[in-house]
Amino acid sequence: NNVKKCNIPIEKFMKIKKITDKYSVKTPLQKIHGLSKKYNKLVLLKDETCQKGESFKIRGVSWTVWKAFKKIKQKHITLITQSTGNHAIATLLSIRKTIEMNMDNKLYTSVIPVIYGTVMIKPSKLKKIKKELQLIRKLVNDPNRGILNFKFNSYAEAKEARDNYIKKNKSIYISHGGLDTLIGHGTMGIELNRQLNSLKISKDKKISIILACGAGGIIGIGACLSLLRGIENVNTIITQTDDQDAFVKTLISNKMCYNDIPKLCFADGIAVDCPEEEAVKLAQKFVKVGDIVSHKYCYENLLPLVTKDINSSLKRKIPIGGTTTIGIATLEKNIKYIQDSDVIILLACEGNI
């Protein structure tokens, strides 16, 4: 891709981070020794398994939810989304936290959370989602507040049901890759830059950041980091599996592409049916590379090797999912993408599936 520049002012990311910091925590950025030795470059892992909700999702979703609450002018407004797991958890976490900070606001305490999803959801994720809704119900003293419906056969069906609900009820959609969400996710770039500075990595060093992408919200991280360190020094790479590659294909063809139902249940929350338009428009401005890797290879071959190296480097066990493994597959398959880089950044978050 012939990049220009992210057109979102860095001041906007800075301002929004003051809000997202109320919901999220700082997570470690640590060296992965085996990969660093293999590629003769500093390979760092941003460990979002330590994040609230065990994924990066809380960063962007919290800002979107915070803005949604600010729009509420009457009681019983629904905040609704569809999710394969992590997005739902982050949405409910953010709703609960916002209500906790505003218990005297009767409009806020009347909010109705609605989450739609598929029958393929991982049982442990559904358990966490149910727990978060129960905590909201306890907080507002309403045992019947909210709706969870994970009976749809596909993500597309869940999205259609969401749209139909919105047509009939006063609702605000909590997006996966809308501008607010991706800017919120992008605030991680500020945290990353500070951590790179603390590691004495100067701003003239070439950095590649590899992001496993679904609807597109995650690209905000690369956008923010490129503003802070210069687009000429930050190589943002988005990667997808070969059965869930709609975002990369959309960028290549310049027309909206869609995913089929995934053949394997491994690639975390990236099993969306298509990108969100605002994320695609932003990606066209600064994303330098889009890659597609074998889903089967990631799951069957690479996962055991990745898990061993990461847990050994971190000296603790973390849940390794598709987000991490797919990023490493791109690194392994296409060394040409990062051959001029001094530092490689990968993202870890707990898998949906």
Short mmCIF file of C-alpha atoms in Angstrom, two decimals:
data_model
loop_
_atom_site.label_atom_id
_atom_site.label_comp_id
_atom_site.label_asym_id
_atom_site.label_seq_id
_atom_site.Cartn_x
_atom_site.Cartn_y
_atom_site.Cartn_z
CA ASN A 1 0.00 0.00 0.00
CA ASN A 2 1.29 3.50 -0.85
CA VAL A 3 0.87 5.16 2.53
CA LYS A 4 0.17 8.80 3.24
CA LYS A 5 -0.51 9.63 6.88
CA CYS A 6 -3.09 8.93 9.55
CA ASN A 7 -5.42 11.94 9.48
CA ILE A 8 -6.44 11.73 13.15
CA PRO A 9 -4.58 14.32 15.27
CA ILE A 10 -2.35 12.82 17.96
CA GLU A 11 -3.93 15.28 20.42
CA LYS A 12 -7.21 13.37 20.00
CA PHE A 13 -5.59 10.09 21.02
CA MET A 14 -3.97 11.84 24.01
CA LYS A 15 -7.28 13.32 25.15
CA ILE A 16 -9.16 10.05 24.81
CA LYS A 17 -6.50 8.12 26.72
CA LYS A 18 -7.42 10.10 29.83
CA ILE A 19 -10.85 8.45 29.59
CA THR A 20 -9.75 4.92 28.61
CA ASP A 21 -7.25 4.88 31.49
CA LYS A 22 -10.24 4.84 33.84
CA TYR A 23 -11.25 1.46 32.41
CA SER A 24 -8.00 -0.23 31.37
CA VAL A 25 -4.62 -1.06 32.93
CA LYS A 26 -1.06 -0.80 31.65
CA THR A 27 0.16 -4.14 30.29
CA PRO A 28 3.72 -5.53 29.92
CA LEU A 29 5.87 -5.20 26.80
CA GLN A 30 8.40 -8.02 26.99
CA LYS A 31 11.11 -9.58 24.86
CA ILE A 32 10.46 -12.98 23.26
CA HIS A 33 13.89 -14.56 23.36
CA GLY A 34 13.50 -17.39 20.84
CA LEU A 35 12.01 -15.20 18.11
CA SER A 36 14.52 -12.42 18.80
CA LYS A 37 17.39 -14.85 18.35
CA LYS A 38 15.82 -16.48 15.27
CA TYR A 39 15.36 -13.20 13.38
CA ASN A 40 18.28 -11.31 14.92
CA LYS A 41 15.91 -8.49 15.85
CA LEU A 42 14.26 -7.39 19.06
CA VAL A 43 10.85 -9.10 19.11
CA LEU A 44 8.50 -7.73 21.77
CA LEU A 45 5.13 -9.01 22.94
CA LYS A 46 2.47 -6.60 24.20
CA ASP A 47 0.69 -8.88 26.65
CA GLU A 48 -2.97 -7.89 26.67
CA THR A 49 -3.90 -11.15 28.39
CA CYS A 50 -3.16 -9.09 31.53
CA GLN A 51 -5.76 -6.54 30.49
CA LYS A 52 -9.22 -6.27 32.01
CA GLY A 53 -11.33 -8.75 30.09
CA GLU A 54 -8.10 -10.46 28.96
CA SER A 55 -7.94 -8.62 25.63
CA PHE A 56 -7.12 -5.23 24.14
CA LYS A 57 -10.84 -4.73 23.49
CA ILE A 58 -11.52 -2.74 26.66
CA ARG A 59 -9.41 0.16 25.36
CA GLY A 60 -11.55 0.96 22.34
CA VAL A 61 -14.87 -0.28 23.62
CA SER A 62 -14.66 1.77 26.82
CA TRP A 63 -14.31 4.99 24.82
CA THR A 64 -17.22 4.02 22.54
CA VAL A 65 -19.38 3.16 25.54
CA TRP A 66 -18.37 6.37 27.35
CA LYS A 67 -19.42 8.42 24.29
CA ALA A 68 -22.65 6.44 24.01
CA PHE A 69 -23.58 7.28 27.61
CA LYS A 70 -22.95 10.98 26.92
CA LYS A 71 -25.57 10.82 24.14
CA ILE A 72 -28.30 9.46 26.41
CA LYS A 73 -31.12 11.95 26.97
CA GLN A 74 -33.88 9.63 28.19
CA LYS A 75 -34.34 6.47 30.22
CA HIS A 76 -34.12 2.87 28.99
CA ILE A 77 -31.75 3.32 26.06
CA THR A 78 -30.21 0.08 24.77
CA LEU A 79 -26.48 -0.34 24.18
CA ILE A 80 -26.23 -3.21 21.72
CA THR A 81 -23.55 -5.18 19.88
CA GLN A 82 -22.82 -8.58 18.36
CA SER A 83 -19.77 -10.55 19.41
CA THR A 84 -17.85 -13.82 19.38
CA GLY A 85 -16.69 -13.17 22.94
CA ASN A 86 -14.13 -10.49 23.81
CA HIS A 87 -16.08 -7.55 22.40
CA ALA A 88 -19.12 -8.56 24.47
CA ILE A 89 -17.06 -8.85 27.66
CA ALA A 90 -15.47 -5.44 27.05
CA THR A 91 -18.87 -3.88 26.32
CA LEU A 92 -20.43 -5.18 29.53
CA LEU A 93 -17.33 -4.30 31.59
CA SER A 94 -17.46 -0.75 30.23
CA ILE A 95 -21.17 -0.38 30.86
CA ARG A 96 -20.78 -1.58 34.44
CA LYS A 97 -17.81 0.71 35.13
CA THR A 98 -19.60 3.74 33.67
CA ILE A 99 -22.69 3.09 35.78
CA GLU A 100 -20.51 2.63 38.90
CA MET A 101 -18.94 6.05 38.28
CA ASN A 102 -22.39 7.66 37.82
CA MET A 103 -24.76 5.91 40.25
CA ASP A 104 -26.70 9.11 40.87
CA ASN A 105 -27.53 9.48 37.16
CA LYS A 106 -30.93 7.83 36.63
CA LEU A 107 -30.55 7.86 32.85
CA TYR A 108 -27.31 5.89 33.07
CA THR A 109 -28.61 3.36 35.60
CA SER A 110 -31.56 2.63 33.27
CA VAL A 111 -29.38 1.53 30.33
CA ILE A 112 -30.24 -1.85 28.80
CA PRO A 113 -27.32 -4.03 27.60
CA VAL A 114 -28.08 -6.34 24.65
CA ILE A 115 -25.54 -8.81 23.23
CA TYR A 116 -26.10 -11.10 20.25
CA GLY A 117 -23.77 -13.90 19.17
CA THR A 118 -23.50 -17.38 17.69
CA VAL A 119 -23.90 -20.92 18.95
CA MET A 120 -20.16 -21.41 18.30
CA ILE A 121 -19.12 -19.21 21.23
CA LYS A 122 -16.52 -20.73 23.55
CA PRO A 123 -18.28 -21.86 26.77
CA SER A 124 -15.73 -20.12 29.01
CA LYS A 125 -16.38 -16.83 27.18
CA LEU A 126 -20.14 -17.19 27.51
CA LYS A 127 -19.69 -17.84 31.23
CA LYS A 128 -17.74 -14.57 31.61
CA ILE A 129 -20.36 -12.68 29.59
CA LYS A 130 -23.16 -14.02 31.78
CA LYS A 131 -21.20 -13.10 34.90
CA GLU A 132 -20.72 -9.52 33.70
CA LEU A 133 -24.42 -9.13 32.98
CA GLN A 134 -25.26 -10.49 36.43
CA LEU A 135 -22.94 -7.88 37.98
CA ILE A 136 -24.76 -5.13 36.08
CA ARG A 137 -28.13 -6.49 37.21
CA LYS A 138 -26.95 -6.51 40.82
CA LEU A 139 -25.56 -2.99 40.49
CA VAL A 140 -28.85 -1.54 39.21
CA ASN A 141 -30.99 -3.83 41.40
CA ASP A 142 -32.84 -5.31 38.42
CA PRO A 143 -32.58 -9.14 38.06
CA ASN A 144 -34.04 -9.08 34.53
CA ARG A 145 -32.03 -6.23 32.99
CA GLY A 146 -30.51 -6.88 29.57
CA ILE A 147 -30.58 -9.56 26.88
CA LEU A 148 -28.04 -12.21 25.90
CA ASN A 149 -28.85 -14.24 22.78
CA PHE A 150 -26.20 -16.64 21.49
CA LYS A 151 -28.49 -18.85 19.41
CA PHE A 152 -27.59 -17.58 15.94
CA ASN A 153 -25.95 -19.92 13.44
CA SER A 154 -23.60 -17.29 12.01
CA TYR A 155 -22.11 -13.90 12.78
CA ALA A 156 -24.06 -12.43 9.85
CA GLU A 157 -27.33 -13.65 11.40
CA ALA A 158 -26.38 -12.02 14.71
CA LYS A 159 -25.65 -8.74 12.91
CA GLU A 160 -29.00 -8.87 11.09
CA ALA A 161 -30.81 -9.45 14.39
CA ARG A 162 -28.91 -6.51 15.87
CA ASP A 163 -30.03 -4.27 13.00
CA ASN A 164 -33.64 -5.38 13.39
CA TYR A 165 -33.53 -4.68 17.12
CA ILE A 166 -32.16 -1.19 16.52
CA LYS A 167 -34.99 -0.43 14.06
CA LYS A 168 -37.58 -1.27 16.71
CA ASN A 169 -35.91 0.10 19.86
CA LYS A 170 -34.07 3.23 20.93
CA SER A 171 -30.52 1.94 20.75
CA ILE A 172 -26.85 2.83 20.30
CA TYR A 173 -24.55 0.37 18.51
CA ILE A 174 -21.17 -0.37 20.12
CA SER A 175 -19.07 -0.95 17.01
CA HIS A 176 -16.07 -3.19 16.40
CA GLY A 177 -14.23 -1.01 13.91
CA GLY A 178 -15.96 2.35 13.91
CA LEU A 179 -13.91 5.51 14.28
CA ASP A 180 -14.51 5.87 18.03
CA THR A 181 -13.58 2.25 18.69
CA LEU A 182 -10.38 2.30 16.67
CA ILE A 183 -9.26 5.60 18.22
CA GLY A 184 -9.86 4.08 21.65
CA HIS A 185 -7.81 1.02 20.72
CA GLY A 186 -5.23 3.39 19.30
CA THR A 187 -4.50 4.85 22.72
CA MET A 188 -2.40 1.73 23.27
CA GLY A 189 0.05 3.34 20.84
CA ILE A 190 0.77 6.03 23.46
CA GLU A 191 1.49 3.36 26.06
CA LEU A 192 3.66 1.43 23.60
CA ASN A 193 5.66 4.53 22.72
CA ARG A 194 6.38 5.24 26.39
CA GLN A 195 7.48 1.65 26.91
CA LEU A 196 9.74 1.80 23.85
CA ASN A 197 11.26 5.01 25.22
CA SER A 198 11.88 3.34 28.58
CA LEU A 199 13.70 0.54 26.72
CA LYS A 200 15.95 3.22 25.16
CA ILE A 201 14.63 2.53 21.67
CA SER A 202 15.12 5.83 19.89
CA LYS A 203 12.53 7.28 17.52
CA ASP A 204 14.74 6.77 14.48
CA LYS A 205 14.61 2.98 14.92
CA LYS A 206 12.45 1.10 12.43
CA ILE A 207 9.49 -0.65 14.03
CA SER A 208 7.11 -3.22 12.57
CA ILE A 209 3.86 -3.86 14.44
CA ILE A 210 1.89 -6.93 13.36
CA LEU A 211 -1.84 -6.85 14.10
CA ALA A 212 -4.27 -9.74 13.59
CA CYS A 213 -7.31 -7.98 12.20
CA GLY A 214 -11.04 -8.65 11.98
CA ALA A 215 -13.48 -5.76 11.59
CA GLY A 216 -10.57 -3.33 11.82
CA GLY A 217 -10.65 -1.63 15.21
CA ILE A 218 -7.18 -2.89 16.09
CA ILE A 219 -5.53 -0.83 13.32
CA GLY A 220 -5.92 2.25 15.53
CA ILE A 221 -2.86 1.03 17.48
CA GLY A 222 -0.66 1.30 14.39
CA ALA A 223 -2.20 4.63 13.47
CA CYS A 224 -1.33 6.21 16.81
CA LEU A 225 2.17 4.74 16.97
CA SER A 226 2.92 6.02 13.45
CA LEU A 227 1.94 9.53 14.53
CA LEU A 228 4.23 9.39 17.55
CA ARG A 229 7.27 7.85 15.83
CA GLY A 230 6.77 8.96 12.24
CA ILE A 231 5.08 6.97 9.50
CA GLU A 232 8.47 6.45 7.87
CA ASN A 233 9.62 4.57 11.00
CA VAL A 234 6.50 2.48 11.72
CA ASN A 235 5.52 -0.39 9.46
CA THR A 236 1.94 -1.42 10.30
CA ILE A 237 1.15 -4.93 9.07
CA ILE A 238 -2.34 -6.39 9.28
CA THR A 239 -2.71 -10.14 9.02
CA GLN A 240 -5.62 -12.54 8.64
CA THR A 241 -6.19 -16.25 8.12
CA ASP A 242 -7.01 -17.63 4.69
CA ASP A 243 -10.63 -18.36 5.60
CA GLN A 244 -11.21 -14.98 7.33
CA ASP A 245 -9.40 -12.56 5.04
CA ALA A 246 -12.12 -10.07 4.12
CA PHE A 247 -10.24 -7.02 5.42
CA VAL A 248 -7.08 -7.67 3.40
CA LYS A 249 -9.10 -8.56 0.29
CA THR A 250 -11.16 -5.38 0.70
CA LEU A 251 -7.97 -3.29 0.74
CA ILE A 252 -6.63 -5.09 -2.34
CA SER A 253 -9.82 -4.96 -4.42
CA ASN A 254 -11.09 -1.60 -3.13
CA LYS A 255 -14.56 -3.09 -2.67
CA MET A 256 -16.23 -4.63 0.36
CA CYS A 257 -15.47 -8.35 0.73
CA TYR A 258 -17.11 -10.88 3.03
CA ASN A 259 -16.00 -13.94 5.00
CA ASP A 260 -17.64 -17.32 5.00
CA ILE A 261 -18.15 -19.16 8.27
CA PRO A 262 -14.61 -20.11 9.41
CA LYS A 263 -13.45 -23.64 8.71
CA LEU A 264 -11.47 -23.78 11.94
CA CYS A 265 -12.39 -22.34 15.32
CA PHE A 266 -9.10 -20.80 16.36
CA ALA A 267 -8.66 -17.23 15.16
CA ASP A 268 -9.94 -15.46 18.27
CA GLY A 269 -12.53 -12.79 17.61
CA ILE A 270 -11.54 -12.12 14.04
CA ALA A 271 -14.32 -14.32 12.67
CA VAL A 272 -16.44 -11.34 11.62
CA ASP A 273 -18.35 -11.37 8.36
CA CYS A 274 -16.78 -8.20 6.91
CA PRO A 275 -14.69 -5.11 7.80
CA GLU A 276 -16.24 -1.90 9.07
CA GLU A 277 -16.03 0.90 6.49
CA GLU A 278 -14.37 3.53 8.69
CA ALA A 279 -11.56 1.12 9.55
CA VAL A 280 -10.96 0.37 5.86
CA LYS A 281 -10.79 4.08 5.02
CA LEU A 282 -8.22 4.70 7.75
CA ALA A 283 -6.17 1.62 6.83
CA GLN A 284 -5.84 2.90 3.27
CA LYS A 285 -3.99 5.93 4.63
CA PHE A 286 -1.23 4.30 6.66
CA VAL A 287 -1.23 0.46 6.67
CA LYS A 288 1.77 -0.65 4.62
CA VAL A 289 1.20 -4.42 4.36
CA GLY A 290 -1.75 -6.82 4.44
CA ASP A 291 -0.94 -10.53 4.79
CA ILE A 292 -2.92 -13.78 4.66
CA VAL A 293 -1.68 -16.94 6.42
CA SER A 294 -2.85 -20.53 6.65
CA HIS A 295 -5.37 -21.02 9.43
CA LYS A 296 -4.65 -24.75 9.55
CA TYR A 297 -0.89 -24.25 9.82
CA CYS A 298 -1.29 -21.72 12.64
CA TYR A 299 -3.49 -24.05 14.65
CA GLU A 300 -1.88 -27.42 14.00
CA ASN A 301 1.82 -26.61 13.59
CA LEU A 302 2.75 -23.22 14.94
CA LEU A 303 0.71 -22.99 18.14
CA PRO A 304 2.78 -25.49 20.23
CA LEU A 305 6.07 -23.80 19.25
CA VAL A 306 4.73 -20.33 19.92
CA THR A 307 3.32 -21.30 23.30
CA LYS A 308 6.61 -22.82 24.47
CA ASP A 309 8.74 -19.82 23.42
CA ILE A 310 6.41 -17.19 24.85
CA ASN A 311 5.81 -18.88 28.19
CA SER A 312 9.55 -19.50 28.56
CA SER A 313 10.37 -15.87 27.76
CA LEU A 314 7.74 -14.41 30.07
CA LYS A 315 8.49 -16.97 32.82
CA ARG A 316 4.76 -17.47 33.26
CA LYS A 317 1.95 -19.15 31.39
CA ILE A 318 -0.44 -17.02 29.38
CA PRO A 319 -3.35 -18.11 27.18
CA ILE A 320 -2.06 -18.12 23.59
CA GLY A 321 -4.70 -17.72 20.91
CA GLY A 322 -4.96 -16.96 17.23
CA THR A 323 -4.18 -13.26 17.66
CA THR A 324 -0.61 -14.05 18.70
CA THR A 325 -0.03 -17.10 16.54
CA ILE A 326 -1.30 -15.49 13.33
CA GLY A 327 1.05 -12.55 13.87
CA ILE A 328 4.00 -14.90 14.27
CA ALA A 329 2.96 -16.82 11.15
CA THR A 330 3.24 -13.59 9.15
CA LEU A 331 6.67 -13.00 10.67
CA GLU A 332 7.76 -16.53 9.75
CA LYS A 333 6.26 -16.59 6.26
CA ASN A 334 7.26 -13.13 5.09
CA ILE A 335 10.57 -12.07 6.59
CA LYS A 336 10.80 -9.57 3.71
CA TYR A 337 8.12 -7.48 5.39
CA ILE A 338 10.32 -6.82 8.41
CA GLN A 339 13.86 -7.15 7.05
CA ASP A 340 14.53 -3.40 7.46
CA SER A 341 13.04 -3.28 10.97
CA ASP A 342 15.00 -3.04 14.20
CA VAL A 343 12.07 -3.96 16.45
CA ILE A 344 9.04 -6.22 15.93
CA ILE A 345 5.92 -5.81 18.10
CA LEU A 346 3.36 -8.61 18.41
CA LEU A 347 0.09 -8.52 20.33
CA ALA A 348 -1.19 -11.19 22.71
CA CYS A 349 -4.76 -11.43 23.89
CA GLU A 350 -6.85 -14.31 25.21
CA GLY A 351 -8.61 -16.10 22.35
CA ASN A 352 -12.36 -16.09 21.81
CA ILE A 353 -12.59 -19.55 20.30
#
